[in-house]
mmCIF file of C-alpha atoms in Angstrom:
data_model
loop_
_atom_site.group_PDB
_atom_site.id
_atom_site.type_symbol
_atom_site.label_atom_id
_atom_site.label_comp_id
_atom_site.label_asym_id
_atom_site.label_seq_id
_atom_site.Cartn_x
_atom_site.Cartn_y
_atom_site.Cartn_z
ATOM 1 C CA MET S 1013 -17.069 81.243 -30.404
ATOM 2 C CA GLU S 1014 -16.452 81.746 -26.660
ATOM 3 C CA ILE S 1015 -14.860 79.060 -24.553
ATOM 4 C CA ARG S 1016 -17.761 79.393 -22.127
ATOM 5 C CA VAL S 1017 -20.301 78.583 -24.783
ATOM 6 C CA LEU S 1018 -18.257 75.635 -25.942
ATOM 7 C CA ARG S 1019 -18.338 74.320 -22.422
ATOM 8 C CA TYR S 1020 -22.115 74.700 -22.423
ATOM 9 C CA PHE S 1021 -22.361 72.880 -25.803
ATOM 10 C CA LEU S 1022 -20.245 70.031 -24.503
ATOM 11 C CA THR S 1023 -22.264 69.587 -21.401
ATOM 12 C CA VAL S 1024 -25.492 69.433 -23.351
ATOM 13 C CA ALA S 1025 -23.950 66.896 -25.815
ATOM 14 C CA ARG S 1026 -22.887 64.714 -22.923
ATOM 15 C CA GLU S 1027 -26.099 64.860 -20.936
ATOM 16 C CA GLU S 1028 -28.412 64.851 -24.055
ATOM 17 C CA SER S 1029 -30.721 67.073 -22.084
ATOM 18 C CA ILE S 1030 -30.857 70.871 -21.847
ATOM 19 C CA THR S 1031 -32.561 70.601 -18.437
ATOM 20 C CA LYS S 1032 -29.895 68.359 -16.920
ATOM 21 C CA ALA S 1033 -27.083 70.322 -18.497
ATOM 22 C CA ALA S 1034 -28.535 73.624 -17.137
ATOM 23 C CA GLU S 1035 -28.619 72.122 -13.604
ATOM 24 C CA ILE S 1036 -24.972 71.048 -13.860
ATOM 25 C CA LEU S 1037 -23.884 74.497 -15.255
ATOM 26 C CA HIS S 1038 -26.002 76.335 -12.676
ATOM 27 C CA ILE S 1039 -27.707 78.505 -15.237
ATOM 28 C CA THR S 1040 -31.381 78.742 -16.302
ATOM 29 C CA GLN S 1041 -32.679 76.538 -19.014
ATOM 30 C CA PRO S 1042 -33.864 79.495 -21.191
ATOM 31 C CA THR S 1043 -30.425 81.031 -20.895
ATOM 32 C CA LEU S 1044 -28.808 77.808 -22.042
ATOM 33 C CA SER S 1045 -31.237 77.281 -24.926
ATOM 34 C CA ARG S 1046 -30.602 80.866 -26.088
ATOM 35 C CA GLN S 1047 -26.820 80.321 -26.001
ATOM 36 C CA LEU S 1048 -27.117 77.136 -28.050
ATOM 37 C CA MET S 1049 -29.373 78.856 -30.569
ATOM 38 C CA GLN S 1050 -26.872 81.763 -30.949
ATOM 39 C CA LEU S 1051 -24.053 79.233 -31.497
ATOM 40 C CA GLU S 1052 -25.992 77.517 -34.308
ATOM 41 C CA GLU S 1053 -26.696 80.833 -35.861
ATOM 42 C CA GLU S 1054 -23.035 81.747 -35.667
ATOM 43 C CA LEU S 1055 -21.979 78.580 -37.298
ATOM 44 C CA ARG S 1056 -25.010 78.401 -39.590
ATOM 45 C CA VAL S 1057 -25.611 74.743 -38.871
ATOM 46 C CA GLN S 1058 -28.025 72.714 -36.714
ATOM 47 C CA LEU S 1059 -26.160 71.184 -33.828
ATOM 48 C CA PHE S 1060 -29.025 69.302 -32.097
ATOM 49 C CA ILE S 1061 -32.290 67.658 -32.915
ATOM 50 C CA ARG S 1062 -34.661 68.606 -30.189
ATOM 51 C CA GLY S 1063 -36.956 65.690 -29.111
ATOM 52 C CA LYS S 1064 -39.555 65.303 -26.327
ATOM 53 C CA SER S 1065 -37.407 63.173 -23.989
ATOM 54 C CA LYS S 1066 -33.910 64.002 -25.114
ATOM 55 C CA ILE S 1067 -32.002 65.875 -27.696
ATOM 56 C CA THR S 1068 -29.782 64.233 -30.314
ATOM 57 C CA ILE S 1069 -26.514 65.653 -31.732
ATOM 58 C CA THR S 1070 -26.314 66.013 -35.519
ATOM 59 C CA ASP S 1071 -23.320 65.116 -37.695
ATOM 60 C CA GLU S 1072 -22.289 68.744 -37.682
ATOM 61 C CA GLY S 1073 -22.633 68.690 -33.905
ATOM 62 C CA MET S 1074 -20.385 65.683 -33.757
ATOM 63 C CA LEU S 1075 -17.681 67.547 -35.664
ATOM 64 C CA LEU S 1076 -17.999 70.577 -33.337
ATOM 65 C CA ARG S 1077 -17.846 68.279 -30.309
ATOM 66 C CA ARG S 1078 -14.508 66.906 -31.372
ATOM 67 C CA ARG S 1079 -13.109 70.348 -32.083
ATOM 68 C CA ALA S 1080 -14.568 71.873 -28.940
ATOM 69 C CA GLU S 1081 -13.053 69.207 -26.777
ATOM 70 C CA GLU S 1082 -9.587 70.024 -28.208
ATOM 71 C CA ILE S 1083 -10.090 73.729 -27.819
ATOM 72 C CA VAL S 1084 -11.451 73.533 -24.224
ATOM 73 C CA ASP S 1085 -8.596 71.153 -23.283
ATOM 74 C CA LEU S 1086 -5.977 73.420 -24.705
ATOM 75 C CA ALA S 1087 -7.542 76.456 -23.021
ATOM 76 C CA ASP S 1088 -7.582 74.642 -19.600
ATOM 77 C CA ARG S 1089 -3.966 73.505 -20.119
ATOM 78 C CA THR S 1090 -2.797 77.074 -21.014
ATOM 79 C CA GLU S 1091 -4.507 78.472 -17.904
ATOM 80 C CA ARG S 1092 -2.916 75.820 -15.624
ATOM 81 C CA GLU S 1093 0.534 76.587 -17.102
ATOM 82 C CA PHE S 1094 0.273 80.304 -16.363
ATOM 83 C CA ILE S 1095 -1.174 79.751 -12.860
ATOM 84 C CA GLY S 1096 1.700 77.321 -12.142
ATOM 85 C CA GLN S 1097 4.470 79.887 -13.022
ATOM 86 C CA ASP S 1098 6.500 80.483 -9.873
ATOM 87 C CA ASN S 1099 9.959 79.873 -8.565
ATOM 88 C CA LEU S 1100 9.195 76.253 -7.914
ATOM 89 C CA ILE S 1101 8.845 74.306 -11.149
ATOM 90 C CA GLY S 1102 5.350 72.913 -11.426
ATOM 91 C CA GLY S 1103 2.693 72.567 -14.053
ATOM 92 C CA GLU S 1104 2.002 69.705 -16.461
ATOM 93 C CA ILE S 1105 3.827 67.888 -19.103
ATOM 94 C CA PHE S 1106 1.828 66.231 -21.815
ATOM 95 C CA ILE S 1107 3.484 63.130 -23.238
ATOM 96 C CA GLY S 1108 2.294 60.888 -26.156
ATOM 97 C CA ALA S 1109 3.755 57.441 -26.555
ATOM 98 C CA GLY S 1110 3.238 54.525 -28.884
ATOM 99 C CA GLU S 1111 3.308 50.925 -27.635
ATOM 100 C CA THR S 1112 7.055 50.310 -27.394
ATOM 101 C CA HIS S 1113 9.374 48.709 -24.893
ATOM 102 C CA ALA S 1114 11.423 51.960 -25.095
ATOM 103 C CA MET S 1115 8.702 53.402 -22.797
ATOM 104 C CA HIS S 1116 10.788 51.938 -19.924
ATOM 105 C CA VAL S 1117 13.560 54.395 -20.886
ATOM 106 C CA LEU S 1118 11.133 57.368 -20.986
ATOM 107 C CA ALA S 1119 9.512 56.251 -17.761
ATOM 108 C CA GLY S 1120 12.911 56.141 -16.118
ATOM 109 C CA MET S 1121 13.494 59.767 -17.164
ATOM 110 C CA ILE S 1122 10.117 60.808 -15.801
ATOM 111 C CA LYS S 1123 11.000 59.171 -12.473
ATOM 112 C CA LYS S 1124 14.286 61.063 -12.198
ATOM 113 C CA PHE S 1125 12.624 64.319 -13.194
ATOM 114 C CA ASN S 1126 9.819 63.713 -10.686
ATOM 115 C CA SER S 1127 12.254 63.224 -7.884
ATOM 116 C CA GLU S 1128 13.879 66.622 -8.709
ATOM 117 C CA HIS S 1129 10.555 68.386 -9.459
ATOM 118 C CA PRO S 1130 7.758 66.768 -7.446
ATOM 119 C CA GLN S 1131 5.232 69.530 -8.300
ATOM 120 C CA VAL S 1132 5.132 68.526 -11.956
ATOM 121 C CA LYS S 1133 2.292 66.353 -13.156
ATOM 122 C CA TYR S 1134 2.291 64.106 -16.247
ATOM 123 C CA ASN S 1135 -0.519 63.494 -18.707
ATOM 124 C CA LEU S 1136 0.078 60.359 -20.801
ATOM 125 C CA TYR S 1137 -1.681 59.691 -24.126
ATOM 126 C CA SER S 1138 -1.230 56.311 -25.820
ATOM 127 C CA GLY S 1139 -1.647 55.918 -29.534
ATOM 128 C CA ASN S 1140 0.162 55.145 -32.655
ATOM 129 C CA ALA S 1141 2.698 57.589 -34.259
ATOM 130 C CA ASP S 1142 0.178 59.085 -36.555
ATOM 131 C CA ASP S 1143 -2.247 59.932 -33.662
ATOM 132 C CA ILE S 1144 0.558 61.329 -31.609
ATOM 133 C CA LYS S 1145 1.990 63.579 -34.316
ATOM 134 C CA GLU S 1146 -1.412 64.950 -35.008
ATOM 135 C CA ARG S 1147 -1.810 65.937 -31.309
ATOM 136 C CA ILE S 1148 1.620 67.423 -31.263
ATOM 137 C CA ASP S 1149 0.740 69.572 -34.279
ATOM 138 C CA LYS S 1150 -2.383 70.781 -32.540
ATOM 139 C CA GLY S 1151 -0.450 71.656 -29.419
ATOM 140 C CA LEU S 1152 -2.202 68.983 -27.229
ATOM 141 C CA ILE S 1153 0.973 67.005 -26.637
ATOM 142 C CA ASP S 1154 4.406 68.426 -25.851
ATOM 143 C CA ILE S 1155 6.626 65.379 -26.308
ATOM 144 C CA GLY S 1156 6.156 62.185 -28.315
ATOM 145 C CA LEU S 1157 7.781 58.793 -28.255
ATOM 146 C CA LEU S 1158 7.459 57.367 -31.693
ATOM 147 C CA THR S 1159 8.497 54.158 -33.438
ATOM 148 C CA GLU S 1160 10.044 54.347 -36.866
ATOM 149 C CA PRO S 1161 9.591 54.519 -39.749
ATOM 150 C CA VAL S 1162 8.015 57.995 -39.237
ATOM 151 C CA ASN S 1163 8.365 61.402 -40.909
ATOM 152 C CA ILE S 1164 9.908 63.718 -38.337
ATOM 153 C CA GLU S 1165 11.296 66.422 -40.531
ATOM 154 C CA LYS S 1166 9.218 69.214 -38.834
ATOM 155 C CA TYR S 1167 10.157 68.109 -35.336
ATOM 156 C CA ASP S 1168 13.247 68.322 -33.121
ATOM 157 C CA PHE S 1169 14.154 64.864 -32.004
ATOM 158 C CA ILE S 1170 16.634 62.581 -30.380
ATOM 159 C CA ARG S 1171 16.998 58.930 -31.240
ATOM 160 C CA LEU S 1172 17.036 56.254 -28.590
ATOM 161 C CA PRO S 1173 19.582 53.448 -28.698
ATOM 162 C CA ASN S 1174 16.785 50.869 -28.210
ATOM 163 C CA LYS S 1175 15.524 48.736 -31.083
ATOM 164 C CA GLU S 1176 12.134 46.994 -31.226
ATOM 165 C CA THR S 1177 12.119 43.486 -32.603
ATOM 166 C CA TRP S 1178 9.307 42.438 -34.928
ATOM 167 C CA GLY S 1179 7.689 39.048 -34.895
ATOM 168 C CA VAL S 1180 4.465 37.174 -34.459
ATOM 169 C CA LEU S 1181 2.143 36.846 -31.521
ATOM 170 C CA MET S 1182 0.355 33.499 -31.567
ATOM 171 C CA PRO S 1183 -1.422 30.954 -29.357
ATOM 172 C CA LYS S 1184 0.835 28.536 -27.543
ATOM 173 C CA ASP S 1185 -0.929 25.568 -29.099
ATOM 174 C CA SER S 1186 -0.165 26.784 -32.669
ATOM 175 C CA PRO S 1187 2.093 24.589 -34.782
ATOM 176 C CA LEU S 1188 4.331 27.598 -35.358
ATOM 177 C CA ALA S 1189 4.828 27.964 -31.567
ATOM 178 C CA GLU S 1190 7.318 25.082 -31.779
ATOM 179 C CA LYS S 1191 9.623 27.184 -34.014
ATOM 180 C CA GLU S 1192 12.503 29.265 -32.719
ATOM 181 C CA TYR S 1193 11.731 32.008 -35.200
ATOM 182 C CA ILE S 1194 9.331 32.772 -38.047
ATOM 183 C CA LYS S 1195 10.200 32.976 -41.776
ATOM 184 C CA SER S 1196 8.064 34.749 -44.305
ATOM 185 C CA GLU S 1197 6.890 31.526 -45.862
ATOM 186 C CA ASP S 1198 5.648 30.185 -42.514
ATOM 187 C CA LEU S 1199 2.668 32.697 -42.575
ATOM 188 C CA THR S 1200 1.521 31.893 -46.079
ATOM 189 C CA ASN S 1201 -2.336 31.595 -46.121
ATOM 190 C CA MET S 1202 -2.537 32.184 -42.362
ATOM 191 C CA SER S 1203 -4.973 34.657 -40.861
ATOM 192 C CA ILE S 1204 -3.038 37.727 -39.899
ATOM 193 C CA ILE S 1205 -3.783 40.739 -37.712
ATOM 194 C CA ASN S 1206 -1.514 43.527 -38.981
ATOM 195 C CA THR S 1207 -0.567 47.008 -37.837
ATOM 196 C CA LYS S 1208 -2.859 49.752 -39.184
ATOM 197 C CA ARG S 1209 -0.083 52.288 -40.028
ATOM 198 C CA SER S 1210 0.443 52.251 -43.792
ATOM 199 C CA ILE S 1211 4.143 53.358 -43.619
ATOM 200 C CA VAL S 1212 4.867 50.458 -41.287
ATOM 201 C CA GLN S 1213 2.909 48.022 -43.475
ATOM 202 C CA ASN S 1214 5.283 48.929 -46.332
ATOM 203 C CA GLU S 1215 8.238 47.961 -44.114
ATOM 204 C CA ILE S 1216 6.559 44.627 -43.321
ATOM 205 C CA GLU S 1217 5.612 44.046 -46.924
ATOM 206 C CA ASN S 1218 9.300 44.536 -47.893
ATOM 207 C CA TRP S 1219 10.425 41.964 -45.371
ATOM 208 C CA PHE S 1220 7.915 39.388 -46.566
ATOM 209 C CA GLY S 1221 8.720 39.982 -50.271
ATOM 210 C CA ALA S 1222 6.729 37.806 -52.655
ATOM 211 C CA HIS S 1223 5.121 35.969 -49.679
ATOM 212 C CA TYR S 1224 3.218 39.099 -48.627
ATOM 213 C CA GLU S 1225 0.573 38.639 -51.286
ATOM 214 C CA LYS S 1226 -0.198 35.290 -49.859
ATOM 215 C CA LEU S 1227 -1.046 36.578 -46.324
ATOM 216 C CA ASN S 1228 -4.673 36.531 -45.359
ATOM 217 C CA ILE S 1229 -4.884 39.851 -43.500
ATOM 218 C CA ILE S 1230 -8.240 39.633 -41.621
ATOM 219 C CA ALA S 1231 -7.828 42.716 -39.420
ATOM 220 C CA THR S 1232 -5.658 45.657 -38.430
ATOM 221 C CA TYR S 1233 -4.976 47.324 -35.093
ATOM 222 C CA ASN S 1234 -3.463 50.541 -33.822
ATOM 223 C CA LEU S 1235 -2.733 49.284 -30.238
ATOM 224 C CA ILE S 1236 -1.835 45.733 -29.469
ATOM 225 C CA TYR S 1237 -3.867 44.950 -26.354
ATOM 226 C CA ASN S 1238 -7.173 44.164 -28.064
ATOM 227 C CA ALA S 1239 -5.404 42.474 -30.893
ATOM 228 C CA ALA S 1240 -3.687 40.157 -28.471
ATOM 229 C CA ILE S 1241 -7.146 39.139 -27.142
ATOM 230 C CA MET S 1242 -8.160 38.313 -30.687
ATOM 231 C CA VAL S 1243 -5.042 36.142 -30.989
ATOM 232 C CA GLU S 1244 -5.753 34.417 -27.679
ATOM 233 C CA GLU S 1245 -9.212 33.582 -28.931
ATOM 234 C CA GLY S 1246 -7.794 31.899 -31.967
ATOM 235 C CA LEU S 1247 -8.725 34.462 -34.598
ATOM 236 C CA GLY S 1248 -5.265 34.753 -36.096
ATOM 237 C CA TYR S 1249 -1.626 35.722 -35.708
ATOM 238 C CA ALA S 1250 -0.683 39.295 -34.920
ATOM 239 C CA ILE S 1251 2.432 40.964 -36.400
ATOM 240 C CA CYS S 1252 3.808 43.131 -33.593
ATOM 241 C CA PHE S 1253 6.796 44.070 -31.447
ATOM 242 C CA ASP S 1254 8.247 41.815 -28.803
ATOM 243 C CA LYS S 1255 7.743 42.405 -25.093
ATOM 244 C CA LEU S 1256 4.587 44.399 -25.407
ATOM 245 C CA VAL S 1257 2.216 41.656 -24.397
ATOM 246 C CA ASN S 1258 2.322 39.953 -21.013
ATOM 247 C CA ILE S 1259 3.206 36.375 -21.685
ATOM 248 C CA ASN S 1260 3.047 33.963 -18.749
ATOM 249 C CA GLU S 1261 1.614 30.652 -17.652
ATOM 250 C CA GLU S 1262 -1.916 32.107 -17.343
ATOM 251 C CA THR S 1263 -2.074 33.294 -20.907
ATOM 252 C CA ASN S 1264 -2.324 31.188 -24.066
ATOM 253 C CA LEU S 1265 0.146 33.405 -25.950
ATOM 254 C CA CYS S 1266 3.678 33.280 -27.106
ATOM 255 C CA PHE S 1267 5.955 35.466 -29.314
ATOM 256 C CA LYS S 1268 8.289 34.285 -32.016
ATOM 257 C CA PRO S 1269 10.717 36.728 -33.766
ATOM 258 C CA PHE S 1270 11.100 37.128 -37.531
ATOM 259 C CA TYR S 1271 14.108 35.675 -39.313
ATOM 260 C CA PRO S 1272 15.921 37.464 -40.818
ATOM 261 C CA LYS S 1273 15.617 39.907 -38.026
ATOM 262 C CA LEU S 1274 13.429 42.943 -38.545
ATOM 263 C CA GLU S 1275 14.060 45.819 -36.036
ATOM 264 C CA THR S 1276 12.587 49.292 -35.631
ATOM 265 C CA GLY S 1277 14.124 52.337 -34.003
ATOM 266 C CA THR S 1278 12.496 54.764 -31.557
ATOM 267 C CA VAL S 1279 12.684 58.571 -31.311
ATOM 268 C CA ILE S 1280 11.590 61.179 -28.868
ATOM 269 C CA VAL S 1281 10.214 64.296 -30.693
ATOM 270 C CA TRP S 1282 8.894 67.774 -29.898
ATOM 271 C CA LYS S 1283 7.745 70.564 -32.194
ATOM 272 C CA LYS S 1284 10.328 72.868 -33.683
ATOM 273 C CA HIS S 1285 10.246 76.539 -32.612
ATOM 274 C CA GLN S 1286 7.684 75.789 -29.930
ATOM 275 C CA VAL S 1287 7.479 77.871 -26.733
ATOM 276 C CA PHE S 1288 7.025 75.365 -23.922
ATOM 277 C CA SER S 1289 6.290 75.709 -20.225
ATOM 278 C CA THR S 1290 9.284 75.795 -17.889
ATOM 279 C CA ALA S 1291 8.586 72.263 -16.717
ATOM 280 C CA THR S 1292 8.488 70.932 -20.275
ATOM 281 C CA THR S 1293 11.620 72.912 -21.344
ATOM 282 C CA LYS S 1294 13.580 71.475 -18.438
ATOM 283 C CA PHE S 1295 12.341 67.933 -19.045
ATOM 284 C CA ILE S 1296 13.428 68.140 -22.708
ATOM 285 C CA GLU S 1297 16.834 69.321 -21.519
ATOM 286 C CA GLN S 1298 17.073 66.261 -19.233
ATOM 287 C CA ILE S 1299 16.168 63.985 -22.117
ATOM 288 C CA ILE S 1300 18.849 65.421 -24.388
ATOM 289 C CA ASN S 1301 21.535 65.324 -21.708
ATOM 290 C CA ALA S 1302 20.697 61.731 -20.661
ATOM 291 C CA LEU S 1303 20.665 60.377 -24.201
ATOM 292 C CA LYS S 1304 23.787 62.272 -25.396
ATOM 293 C CA ALA S 1305 25.828 61.177 -22.356
#
C-alpha cells in the first residue's frame, strides 16, 4: 500500500463521493476509481458500496480507515521531524495525558521548555491510560502522563510526587453533600458512574470491600467531562479524582473525598529503546532533571 493511495482512500471515505474527492485531490475521477479498485484487489476486500448518489464504506473499509489514519499521521509526523532538523531545535512533541491534576506539573514543564525552544510545537492527546499506552506502542505519542495503577514494565518512566485523591462527584442538593467525606456504606444501592478501566475498578472494589456488590453501577466513563454532566442532570454519583471538574456557584456539583483516603500516583512514561527527535529527547531530559532535583 502506498501512502498516496491511502490518502486517496481517506478522502473518499470522508467525502462519501468519488467525484468530490477527485476535485479535492486534483485528479480525474477515472484515475481515482482505478486507484481504489487496485487497492481493493491488493487487500482482497470490498472497501466501498457504490450507490447512485453516494458511496458507503464497508466494515472492512472502516477497519482500513482507522489503520490508514494512523499510518498517514505517522508518515506526516516523520516527514516533519526530518524537515525540522537544523541547529535550532524545532519540530513537534506528541504528548498523551489522562485526566489528572498532575497535568499542571507537565504543563509547567512545557511552558519552561517552550521559553527555551519556541520553535517546538506540541500535540496533546487526552485519553485514559490504556488509550495512551496503545498510541505510545504504535509510535503516535512520544510521552505519556498516566495515572496508576498501570503496567509500565516496557516503558522508561519517572514518578511524580503528586497524588490524586479519589472521591465522589455529586449534585449539591444530594443528602450526601452535607457529609465531610464518603464512606463505602454511604453509596450502597446508589446509582454510580464508575471509571471504565478494569485495573482501576479493581482498586476501587478493594476499597469498597463487601459494599461493592451493593453498588448500582449504571454507567462507566473514560473521561470525566461528560460523566460530570450526567451527574449534574441527576443520573447518579461519579467516582473520580478531585480537582478535575470545575466546581463553582454556577454548577450544581460538589466533590467529597473517600474515607479512609484512597490515593493514586502518576507517572510520566516513554517507550524504551526508542529513537526520538531532538526536541523530544531534550524535553525528556528536562523532565528527568526537574523531577530528580
